[in-house]
Coordinates of C-alpha atoms in Angstrom, one line a residue:
M1 CA 98.4 105.1 69.0
S2 CA 100.1 103.0 71.7
V3 CA 103.8 103.3 72.3
T4 CA 106.1 100.3 72.9
P5 CA 109.6 101.6 73.7
Q6 CA 112.4 99.8 72.0
R7 CA 115.0 98.2 74.3
H8 CA 118.7 99.2 74.3
R9 CA 118.2 102.4 72.4
T10 CA 121.4 104.5 72.6
R11 CA 120.0 107.9 71.9
G12 CA 123.6 109.0 71.1
R13 CA 125.0 108.0 74.4
L14 CA 126.4 105.0 76.1
L15 CA 125.6 103.8 79.6
I16 CA 128.3 101.6 81.1
A17 CA 127.8 99.6 84.4
G18 CA 129.4 101.4 87.2
V19 CA 127.9 104.6 88.5
T20 CA 124.5 106.0 89.5
A21 CA 123.9 109.5 90.2
L22 CA 123.0 112.2 88.0
A23 CA 123.9 115.4 89.6
A24 CA 122.3 118.7 90.1
A25 CA 124.5 121.7 90.7
A26 CA 123.8 125.2 91.7
S27 CA 125.4 128.4 90.8
V28 CA 128.4 128.7 93.1
A29 CA 130.7 131.1 91.3
A30 CA 130.3 133.7 94.0
A31 CA 131.5 131.3 96.6
L32 CA 134.9 130.6 95.0
P33 CA 137.7 133.0 94.0
A34 CA 137.2 135.0 90.9
G35 CA 139.1 133.7 87.9
A36 CA 139.1 130.1 89.1
H37 CA 138.7 129.1 85.4
G38 CA 140.4 131.2 82.8
D39 CA 139.3 132.3 79.4
D40 CA 142.0 130.1 77.8
R41 CA 139.8 127.1 78.4
G42 CA 137.7 128.0 75.4
H43 CA 134.1 127.4 76.7
G44 CA 132.3 125.1 74.3
H45 CA 128.7 125.9 75.3
G46 CA 127.6 122.3 74.6
H47 CA 128.9 122.1 71.1
G48 CA 132.1 120.2 71.9
Q49 CA 134.5 122.9 70.8
G50 CA 137.4 124.1 73.1
R51 CA 138.5 122.8 76.4
T52 CA 135.2 122.9 78.2
V53 CA 131.7 121.7 77.3
D54 CA 128.4 122.3 79.0
V55 CA 126.5 119.2 79.9
Q56 CA 122.8 119.5 80.7
L57 CA 121.6 117.4 83.7
L58 CA 117.8 117.1 83.9
S59 CA 116.6 115.4 87.1
F60 CA 113.5 114.6 89.1
N61 CA 112.5 112.3 92.0
D62 CA 109.6 110.6 93.8
L63 CA 107.3 110.3 90.9
H64 CA 105.4 107.4 92.6
G65 CA 103.7 106.4 89.5
N66 CA 101.8 109.6 89.1
L67 CA 101.2 109.4 85.3
E68 CA 98.0 111.5 85.4
P69 CA 98.1 115.0 86.9
P70 CA 97.9 114.6 90.7
S71 CA 94.7 116.0 92.2
G72 CA 94.1 118.6 94.9
S73 CA 97.0 120.0 96.9
S74 CA 99.1 117.1 95.8
G75 CA 99.1 118.6 92.3
T76 CA 100.2 122.1 93.1
V77 CA 103.4 124.0 93.8
T78 CA 104.0 127.5 95.2
E79 CA 106.5 130.2 94.2
E80 CA 108.4 132.7 96.3
G81 CA 106.4 135.9 96.5
N82 CA 103.2 134.3 95.0
A83 CA 100.7 132.8 97.4
E84 CA 98.5 131.4 94.6
P85 CA 99.4 127.7 94.0
V86 CA 100.2 126.6 90.5
K87 CA 98.7 123.4 89.2
A88 CA 101.5 121.1 88.2
G89 CA 102.5 117.5 87.2
G90 CA 101.3 114.8 84.8
V91 CA 103.6 112.8 82.7
E92 CA 102.0 114.2 79.5
Y93 CA 103.3 117.6 80.6
L94 CA 106.6 116.4 82.1
A95 CA 107.5 114.9 78.8
T96 CA 106.8 118.1 76.9
H97 CA 108.9 120.2 79.4
L98 CA 111.8 117.8 79.4
R99 CA 111.9 117.6 75.6
T100 CA 111.7 121.4 75.3
A101 CA 114.5 121.8 77.8
R102 CA 116.7 119.4 75.8
K103 CA 116.5 121.4 72.6
G104 CA 119.8 122.9 71.6
N105 CA 121.7 120.9 74.1
K106 CA 124.0 118.4 72.4
Y107 CA 125.1 117.0 75.7
S108 CA 122.0 116.2 77.8
V109 CA 121.5 113.5 80.4
T110 CA 118.4 112.8 82.5
A111 CA 118.6 111.2 86.0
A112 CA 116.2 110.4 88.8
A113 CA 116.7 109.9 92.6
G114 CA 114.4 107.0 93.4
D115 CA 110.8 106.3 94.2
M116 CA 109.8 106.3 90.6
I117 CA 107.3 103.5 91.5
G118 CA 105.5 102.4 94.6
G119 CA 102.6 104.0 96.5
S120 CA 101.2 104.7 93.0
P121 CA 97.8 105.7 91.9
M122 CA 95.6 102.9 90.4
L123 CA 96.5 103.6 86.8
S124 CA 100.0 102.3 87.5
G125 CA 99.6 100.5 90.8
L126 CA 96.9 98.1 89.5
F127 CA 99.4 96.8 87.0
H128 CA 102.4 96.6 89.4
D129 CA 103.9 99.8 87.9
E130 CA 104.6 98.5 84.5
P131 CA 102.9 101.7 83.0
T132 CA 105.3 103.9 84.9
I133 CA 108.4 102.0 83.7
E134 CA 107.1 102.3 80.2
A135 CA 106.5 106.0 80.6
L136 CA 110.0 106.5 82.0
N137 CA 111.5 104.8 79.0
G138 CA 109.5 107.2 76.8
L139 CA 110.8 110.1 78.8
D140 CA 114.4 109.0 77.9
L141 CA 115.4 108.6 81.5
D142 CA 119.1 107.6 81.5
V143 CA 119.6 106.4 85.1
S144 CA 117.9 106.3 88.5
S145 CA 118.8 105.3 92.0
V146 CA 116.5 103.0 93.8
G147 CA 114.3 104.5 96.5
N148 CA 112.7 102.8 99.5
H149 CA 109.4 102.3 97.6
E150 CA 111.2 100.3 94.8
F151 CA 111.3 97.6 97.5
D152 CA 107.5 97.6 98.3
E153 CA 107.0 94.4 96.4
G154 CA 110.3 92.9 97.2
R155 CA 113.6 92.2 95.5
A156 CA 112.3 89.8 92.8
E157 CA 109.7 92.4 91.6
L158 CA 112.4 95.1 91.5
A159 CA 114.5 92.8 89.3
R160 CA 111.5 92.4 87.0
M161 CA 111.1 96.1 86.8
Q162 CA 114.7 96.3 85.6
N163 CA 114.8 93.2 83.3
G164 CA 111.3 92.8 82.2
G165 CA 108.9 89.8 82.0
C166 CA 105.3 89.4 82.9
H167 CA 104.0 89.3 86.4
P168 CA 104.6 85.9 88.0
K169 CA 101.0 85.6 89.2
E170 CA 98.9 87.9 87.0
G171 CA 100.8 87.3 83.8
C172 CA 100.8 89.7 80.9
Y173 CA 98.2 92.4 80.9
E174 CA 98.0 92.9 77.1
E175 CA 97.6 90.0 74.7
G176 CA 100.8 89.3 72.7
K177 CA 102.8 91.9 74.7
V178 CA 105.5 91.1 77.2
F179 CA 106.7 93.7 79.7
E180 CA 110.2 94.8 78.5
G181 CA 111.5 96.3 81.7
A182 CA 113.5 99.5 82.1
D183 CA 115.7 100.9 79.4
F184 CA 117.7 102.7 82.1
P185 CA 119.8 101.2 84.8
Y186 CA 118.5 101.2 88.4
L187 CA 121.4 101.7 90.7
A188 CA 121.6 100.3 94.3
A189 CA 125.1 100.7 95.5
N190 CA 124.3 100.4 99.2
V191 CA 121.9 97.4 98.9
T192 CA 123.5 94.0 99.1
D193 CA 122.5 90.4 99.4
E194 CA 122.9 89.3 103.0
K195 CA 124.5 86.0 102.0
T196 CA 126.8 87.1 99.2
G197 CA 127.5 90.7 100.2
K198 CA 127.2 91.7 96.6
P199 CA 125.0 94.7 95.4
I200 CA 121.7 93.4 94.1
L201 CA 121.8 95.9 91.1
K202 CA 124.6 97.9 89.5
P203 CA 126.2 100.3 92.0
Y204 CA 127.1 102.9 89.4
T205 CA 127.1 103.6 85.7
V206 CA 129.1 106.0 83.4
W207 CA 127.4 108.2 80.9
K208 CA 129.6 108.9 77.8
K209 CA 129.3 111.1 74.8
G210 CA 131.8 112.8 72.6
G211 CA 134.7 112.1 75.0
V212 CA 132.7 113.4 78.0
K213 CA 132.4 110.9 80.9
I214 CA 130.2 111.4 83.9
G215 CA 129.8 108.7 86.6
F216 CA 126.5 108.2 88.5
I217 CA 126.4 106.4 91.8
G218 CA 123.0 105.5 93.2
V219 CA 122.0 104.9 96.8
T220 CA 118.8 104.7 98.9
L221 CA 118.5 105.7 102.5
E222 CA 120.2 103.3 104.9
G223 CA 117.0 103.3 106.9
T224 CA 114.9 101.7 104.2
P225 CA 114.0 98.6 106.3
D226 CA 112.3 101.0 108.8
V227 CA 109.9 102.3 106.1
V228 CA 109.2 99.2 104.1
T229 CA 107.5 96.0 105.1
A230 CA 109.8 93.3 106.4
E231 CA 108.9 91.0 103.4
G232 CA 109.9 93.7 101.0
V233 CA 113.5 93.8 102.3
K234 CA 113.9 90.2 103.2
G235 CA 117.4 88.9 102.6
L236 CA 118.8 92.4 102.0
K237 CA 121.3 94.6 103.8
F238 CA 121.3 98.4 103.6
H239 CA 124.6 100.2 104.1
D240 CA 125.7 103.7 105.1
E241 CA 125.2 106.2 102.3
I242 CA 128.4 108.2 102.9
E243 CA 130.7 105.1 103.1
T244 CA 129.1 103.6 100.0
I245 CA 129.3 106.7 97.8
N246 CA 132.9 107.3 98.9
K247 CA 133.9 103.7 98.1
Y248 CA 132.5 103.8 94.6
A249 CA 133.7 107.4 93.9
K250 CA 137.2 106.1 94.6
E251 CA 136.7 103.2 92.3
L252 CA 135.4 105.5 89.5
D253 CA 138.4 107.8 90.1
R254 CA 140.8 104.9 89.6
Q255 CA 139.0 104.2 86.3
G256 CA 139.7 107.8 85.1
V257 CA 136.2 109.0 85.7
K258 CA 136.7 112.4 87.5
S259 CA 133.2 113.8 87.1
I260 CA 130.8 112.1 89.4
V261 CA 127.2 112.8 90.4
A262 CA 125.5 111.0 93.4
L263 CA 121.8 110.0 93.1
V264 CA 120.7 109.8 96.7
H265 CA 117.3 108.8 97.8
E266 CA 117.5 110.8 101.1
G267 CA 116.7 114.4 101.5
G268 CA 116.3 117.5 103.5
E269 CA 113.7 120.1 104.7
P270 CA 114.1 123.6 103.3
A271 CA 113.0 126.5 105.5
S272 CA 110.3 127.3 102.8
P273 CA 108.1 124.9 100.8
N274 CA 108.3 127.1 97.7
Y275 CA 109.9 125.4 94.8
N276 CA 112.3 128.2 94.1
Y277 CA 113.3 129.2 97.6
N278 CA 116.9 130.3 98.0
C279 CA 118.2 127.9 100.7
D280 CA 121.7 129.5 100.4
S281 CA 120.6 132.5 102.4
P282 CA 122.4 134.0 104.3
A283 CA 125.2 131.5 103.5
A284 CA 125.6 128.3 101.6
G285 CA 123.2 125.6 102.8
D286 CA 121.9 127.7 105.7
G287 CA 118.3 127.3 104.6
I288 CA 118.1 123.5 104.7
S289 CA 118.2 120.9 107.4
G290 CA 117.7 117.2 107.7
P291 CA 119.6 114.0 106.9
I292 CA 121.0 115.2 103.5
T293 CA 123.0 117.9 105.1
D294 CA 125.1 115.5 107.1
I295 CA 125.4 113.2 104.1
A296 CA 126.5 116.0 101.8
K297 CA 129.1 117.2 104.3
G298 CA 130.5 113.6 104.6
V299 CA 130.6 112.6 100.9
T300 CA 134.0 112.9 99.3
S301 CA 134.8 115.9 97.2
K302 CA 135.4 113.6 94.3
V303 CA 131.6 113.8 93.9
D304 CA 130.7 117.0 92.0
A305 CA 126.9 117.2 92.6
M306 CA 124.1 115.4 94.4
V307 CA 120.6 114.8 93.2
T308 CA 118.4 113.8 96.1
G309 CA 114.8 112.9 97.1
H310 CA 112.6 111.1 99.6
T311 CA 111.4 114.2 101.5
H312 CA 109.2 115.4 98.6
E313 CA 110.7 118.9 98.9
A314 CA 112.1 121.2 96.2
Y315 CA 115.4 122.8 96.7
V316 CA 118.6 123.9 94.9
C317 CA 121.3 124.4 97.6
T318 CA 125.1 124.5 97.9
I319 CA 126.4 122.6 100.9
P320 CA 130.1 122.6 101.5
D321 CA 131.9 119.3 100.9
P322 CA 134.6 117.9 103.3
S323 CA 137.2 120.2 101.8
G324 CA 135.0 123.2 102.3
K325 CA 134.2 123.7 98.6
P326 CA 130.5 124.5 97.8
R327 CA 128.7 121.6 96.1
L328 CA 125.3 121.5 94.5
V329 CA 122.5 119.5 96.2
T330 CA 119.1 119.4 94.5
S331 CA 115.6 117.9 94.8
A332 CA 112.6 118.4 92.6
S333 CA 109.5 118.0 94.9
S334 CA 107.5 114.9 94.0
F335 CA 104.8 113.4 91.7
G336 CA 106.4 114.9 88.6
K337 CA 105.4 118.5 89.5
V338 CA 109.0 119.9 89.2
Y339 CA 112.2 119.1 87.4
T340 CA 115.7 120.4 87.9
D341 CA 117.8 121.8 85.0
T342 CA 121.5 121.9 85.9
T343 CA 124.5 122.9 83.7
L344 CA 127.6 121.0 84.5
T345 CA 130.7 122.5 82.8
Y346 CA 133.1 119.6 81.9
D347 CA 136.8 120.3 81.5
R348 CA 138.2 118.0 78.8
R349 CA 141.8 118.3 80.1
T350 CA 141.1 117.5 83.8
K351 CA 138.0 115.4 83.0
D352 CA 136.3 117.0 86.0
I353 CA 133.5 119.4 86.5
V354 CA 134.4 123.1 86.9
R355 CA 132.3 123.9 89.9
T356 CA 132.6 127.7 89.5
S357 CA 130.5 127.3 86.4
V358 CA 127.8 125.1 87.7
E359 CA 124.3 126.5 87.4
S360 CA 121.0 125.0 88.4
A361 CA 117.3 125.8 88.9
N362 CA 114.0 124.1 89.6
H363 CA 111.2 124.5 87.0
V364 CA 107.5 123.9 87.4
V365 CA 105.9 121.2 85.2
S366 CA 103.1 123.5 84.4
R367 CA 100.0 122.3 82.5
D368 CA 99.8 125.3 80.2
V369 CA 101.9 123.5 77.5
G370 CA 100.8 120.9 74.9
V371 CA 100.6 117.3 76.0
A372 CA 103.1 114.8 74.6
G373 CA 101.1 112.5 72.2
D374 CA 103.0 109.3 73.1
M375 CA 102.3 109.8 76.9
H376 CA 98.7 110.7 76.2
D377 CA 98.3 107.4 74.2
L378 CA 100.1 105.5 77.0
I379 CA 97.7 106.8 79.6
K380 CA 94.7 106.2 77.4
R381 CA 95.8 102.6 76.7
W382 CA 96.4 101.6 80.3
G383 CA 93.3 103.6 81.4
T384 CA 91.1 101.5 79.1
L385 CA 92.4 98.4 80.8
A386 CA 91.8 99.8 84.3
A387 CA 88.4 101.5 83.6
P388 CA 86.1 98.6 84.4
I389 CA 87.6 98.4 87.9
A390 CA 88.5 102.0 88.5
N391 CA 85.1 103.6 87.8
R392 CA 83.1 101.3 90.2
P393 CA 81.5 103.4 93.0
V394 CA 82.3 102.2 96.5
G395 CA 80.9 105.0 98.6
Y396 CA 79.6 108.6 99.0
I397 CA 80.9 111.6 100.9
S398 CA 79.4 115.0 101.6
G399 CA 82.7 116.9 101.3
K400 CA 86.4 116.6 100.5
I401 CA 88.2 114.4 103.0
D402 CA 91.9 115.5 103.3
G403 CA 94.6 113.0 103.8
R404 CA 98.0 113.5 102.1
G405 CA 97.1 117.1 101.4
A406 CA 96.1 118.0 105.0
K407 CA 98.2 120.5 106.8
T408 CA 97.4 119.1 110.3
L409 CA 99.1 116.3 112.2
E410 CA 95.8 114.4 112.6
T411 CA 93.9 114.2 109.3
P412 CA 90.2 113.6 108.5
L413 CA 91.1 110.8 106.1
G414 CA 93.5 109.3 108.7
D415 CA 90.6 109.1 111.1
L416 CA 88.3 107.5 108.5
I417 CA 90.9 104.8 107.6
A418 CA 91.5 104.0 111.3
D419 CA 87.8 103.7 111.9
A420 CA 87.4 101.4 108.8
Q421 CA 90.2 99.2 110.1
L422 CA 88.7 99.0 113.5
A423 CA 85.3 98.0 112.0
Y424 CA 86.9 95.3 109.9
A425 CA 89.0 94.0 112.9
K426 CA 85.8 93.6 114.9
T427 CA 84.5 91.2 112.3
L428 CA 87.6 89.1 113.0
D429 CA 87.6 89.6 116.8
P430 CA 84.7 91.5 118.4
G431 CA 87.1 92.3 121.3
T432 CA 89.3 94.6 119.3
D433 CA 89.7 97.9 121.1
L434 CA 91.3 100.3 118.7
A435 CA 93.1 100.8 115.4
L436 CA 96.2 102.7 114.4
M437 CA 97.2 103.9 110.9
N438 CA 100.5 105.3 109.7
S439 CA 100.1 108.7 108.0
G440 CA 102.7 107.9 105.4
G441 CA 100.5 105.1 104.1
I442 CA 97.8 107.6 103.1
R443 CA 98.8 108.6 99.6
G444 CA 96.1 111.1 98.6
D445 CA 92.8 112.8 99.5
L446 CA 89.2 111.8 98.8
A447 CA 88.0 114.5 96.5
F448 CA 84.4 115.6 96.5
D449 CA 84.4 117.0 92.9
A450 CA 83.8 114.4 90.2
S451 CA 87.0 113.3 88.4
G452 CA 85.1 111.7 85.6
G453 CA 81.4 111.0 85.0
E454 CA 80.7 109.5 88.4
G455 CA 79.2 112.7 89.9
D456 CA 80.2 114.8 92.9
G457 CA 80.7 113.0 96.2
V458 CA 81.0 109.6 94.6
V459 CA 84.1 107.7 95.8
T460 CA 85.3 105.3 93.1
Y461 CA 87.4 102.2 93.5
G462 CA 90.2 104.0 91.7
E463 CA 90.1 107.0 94.1
A464 CA 90.1 104.6 97.1
F465 CA 93.0 102.7 95.5
T466 CA 95.0 106.0 95.2
V467 CA 94.5 106.6 98.9
Q468 CA 95.7 103.1 99.9
P469 CA 97.7 101.5 97.2
F470 CA 100.1 99.2 99.1
G471 CA 98.0 96.1 99.5
N472 CA 98.7 95.8 103.2
T473 CA 96.9 93.3 105.4
V474 CA 95.0 94.5 108.5
N475 CA 96.6 92.6 111.4
L476 CA 95.5 92.3 115.0
A477 CA 97.9 92.1 118.0
D478 CA 97.7 92.2 121.8
L479 CA 99.6 95.1 123.3
K480 CA 100.0 96.1 127.0
G481 CA 98.8 99.6 127.9
S482 CA 102.4 100.4 128.6
Q483 CA 103.4 99.3 125.1
L484 CA 100.7 101.5 123.6
I485 CA 101.9 104.5 125.6
T486 CA 105.5 103.8 124.4
A487 CA 104.3 103.5 120.8
L488 CA 102.5 106.9 121.0
Q489 CA 105.8 108.4 122.4
Q490 CA 107.7 106.9 119.5
Q491 CA 105.8 109.2 117.2
V492 CA 107.7 112.2 118.5
S493 CA 111.0 110.7 119.8
G494 CA 114.0 108.7 118.7
S495 CA 114.2 108.7 114.9
N496 CA 110.9 110.5 114.7
E497 CA 111.8 113.5 117.0
A498 CA 113.0 115.8 114.3
S499 CA 110.1 115.0 111.9
P500 CA 107.3 113.5 113.9
R501 CA 105.2 110.8 112.3
I502 CA 101.8 111.0 113.9
L503 CA 99.7 107.9 114.0
Q504 CA 96.1 108.3 112.9
I505 CA 93.7 106.8 115.5
S506 CA 90.3 105.3 115.6
E507 CA 87.2 106.8 117.3
G508 CA 87.3 106.4 121.1
L509 CA 91.1 107.0 121.5
T510 CA 92.0 110.5 122.6
Y511 CA 95.1 112.3 124.0
T512 CA 97.0 115.5 124.1
L513 CA 100.2 116.2 122.2
D514 CA 102.2 119.1 123.5
M515 CA 104.5 120.2 120.8
T516 CA 106.1 122.9 123.0
K517 CA 108.0 120.1 124.7
T518 CA 110.6 117.7 123.3
G519 CA 110.8 114.0 122.6
A520 CA 108.6 111.6 124.4
A521 CA 107.4 114.3 126.8
R522 CA 105.3 115.7 124.0
V523 CA 102.8 112.9 124.7
V524 CA 100.8 113.9 127.8
V525 CA 100.5 110.4 129.3
D526 CA 97.8 111.3 131.8
S527 CA 95.6 112.5 128.9
I528 CA 95.4 109.2 127.1
R529 CA 91.9 107.8 127.2
L530 CA 90.1 105.0 125.5
N531 CA 86.3 105.5 125.4
G532 CA 86.8 108.0 128.2
Q533 CA 88.8 105.7 130.5
P534 CA 92.5 106.2 131.2
I535 CA 94.8 103.7 129.6
D536 CA 95.9 101.1 132.1
P537 CA 99.6 100.3 131.6
A538 CA 99.1 96.8 133.0
A539 CA 96.0 95.9 130.9
T540 CA 96.0 94.2 127.5
Y541 CA 94.5 95.8 124.5
R542 CA 93.6 94.3 121.1
V543 CA 95.0 96.6 118.5
A544 CA 94.3 96.6 114.7
M545 CA 97.0 98.0 112.4
N546 CA 98.4 97.3 108.9
Q547 CA 101.2 94.8 108.4
F548 CA 103.7 97.6 108.0
L549 CA 103.0 99.0 111.5
A550 CA 102.7 95.4 112.9
G551 CA 106.3 94.9 111.7
G552 CA 107.5 98.0 113.7
G553 CA 107.8 100.2 110.6
D554 CA 108.4 104.0 110.7
G555 CA 110.2 103.8 114.0
Y556 CA 107.3 102.3 115.9
T557 CA 109.3 99.4 117.2
E558 CA 107.0 98.8 120.1
L559 CA 104.1 97.9 117.7
G560 CA 106.3 95.1 116.3
K561 CA 106.3 93.4 119.8
G562 CA 102.6 92.5 119.8
A563 CA 101.4 89.1 120.9
N564 CA 98.7 86.7 119.6
V565 CA 99.0 88.2 116.1
L566 CA 96.2 87.5 113.6
V567 CA 96.8 88.3 109.9
G568 CA 93.7 89.7 108.4
G569 CA 92.6 90.7 104.9
D570 CA 93.3 93.6 102.5
D571 CA 93.3 97.1 104.0
L572 CA 91.7 98.6 100.8
K573 CA 88.9 96.1 101.1
A574 CA 88.4 97.2 104.7
L575 CA 88.0 100.8 103.6
E576 CA 85.7 99.8 100.7
D577 CA 83.5 97.8 103.1
Y578 CA 83.3 100.7 105.6
L579 CA 82.3 103.2 102.9
K580 CA 79.6 100.8 101.6
A581 CA 78.2 100.2 105.2
N582 CA 78.3 103.8 106.3
S583 CA 77.3 105.9 103.2
S584 CA 74.8 106.0 100.4
A585 CA 73.8 108.5 97.7
S586 CA 71.0 109.8 99.9
A587 CA 73.1 109.8 103.1
P588 CA 76.7 110.5 102.3
L589 CA 79.5 110.2 104.9
A590 CA 80.6 113.5 106.4
P591 CA 84.3 114.2 106.7
P592 CA 85.6 113.3 110.2
K593 CA 86.4 116.3 112.4
A594 CA 90.0 115.2 113.2
D595 CA 89.6 116.2 116.8
R596 CA 90.8 113.1 118.6
I597 CA 94.3 114.5 119.3
T598 CA 94.5 117.8 121.1
I599 CA 97.5 119.6 119.8
V600 CA 99.3 122.2 122.0
K601 CA 101.7 124.5 120.0

């Protein structure tokens, strides 16, 4: 049976325009003086009796349209003390876990920290993520901040995700059914129209039930234009996260909303990748680094908790606010593999959160539970529409080709995609010298094992789509050798120094990356060779790259300065054509060795 969510359902709560963030909070009682809240408050334990009431906050982030269980290493999580990965994720299981967690909690609110859509597998991406919005409605999501990937298809398409309506070019996908849009508000407090200066979506909302009021403020990273195509953010301005949150927290406070959660699509890097790592050891926030730490330290103490995302990491930390008080900062990995369950104790007298009583933990979306029937039906319905396209074979491989799941800076799949783009570019201009591919644009692996009835080693269109879902064009541009050197240095310097973004390179280009050094010095310039010859700083090279890189994305500003630009065709078609030309059932393509960059550690 198919599920069509009803619009404007209240589910016993009211969402009022004004805030965005659903918080996550960690246990911080030990960090504050004992007795900070007295027994006279009469703890209500979620039943609305007495001075305080427990509000359950369920949160997740970076779903990226992964409705079906993600495959390979993208679909596993690890636990402290257990080296064996656990298979996790899949909206059928996420729904079951969330619904089970809500049982017995009269006050429960569910929030997300952005990138619910964008970079999605074919089941959702083929239909411009309408299936994911429908699934989120079915999950009873109450609010989400926007993430950078919500802007992949531009402002107008984001508005359609919120308000509904059929796709302007492709129309409605099911006869007699019009896409209804999100039941929940998308919040974009720090994204404004360049001309009017006004937020393009609601900056915040207030969740209300039984006299309890919690405000949510939603922001995405200020650097969104650096990680999205120029067309996707055209006409928009992205503002500082701290200043924006503080501005709207003050506004909420003036309205009498004292309990505030910030939904921030920016994150950190915990010292351990395990979902339940204690990042408060030896002291609060000591086990986490990255942009979210500075943001958390700068956001006003009026905000009681922060739900974050973007880095695809799992953590539950307490980072001191500007007044020195511990404050919960959480993130729930990615792809629906983990969710965070936070207890926020609300004081009816002060209308604020009692931070000494805040508790939080991440939980695995394990696949050892029953599937949610409505989500199963949703996947089946959209899968039936996608099947004629998704199951078409496009190539053959002799083994798994790791991309997103690779643990190395250069990946086999990155090499394959760069080679495919170089081969395609040579059909447009035989003089093309090399191709570059951004690692962040590779969204999965090419699995060897059959996912359906196609057989082992068969690459289907659906699998190729999952790897490259963005619909970028392959562009050509002239770059001086000096510019190419600078671009390689930008991988490991400037905004990319703390977390290097390594370009995947086509066959013939080689160099050494010395990670024992810092910044641009990591690129050993004398080692850069093209087909065995040193790069000539004064020579001109014809370079193929997708439109994102050609626009200077991911901090590669030098790539955006290319001359004689030629806009080519679809990058996924380039990959498909390469697989068809270089593989067959009797002669499958072997995984590239990923040995073009020599890494010194």
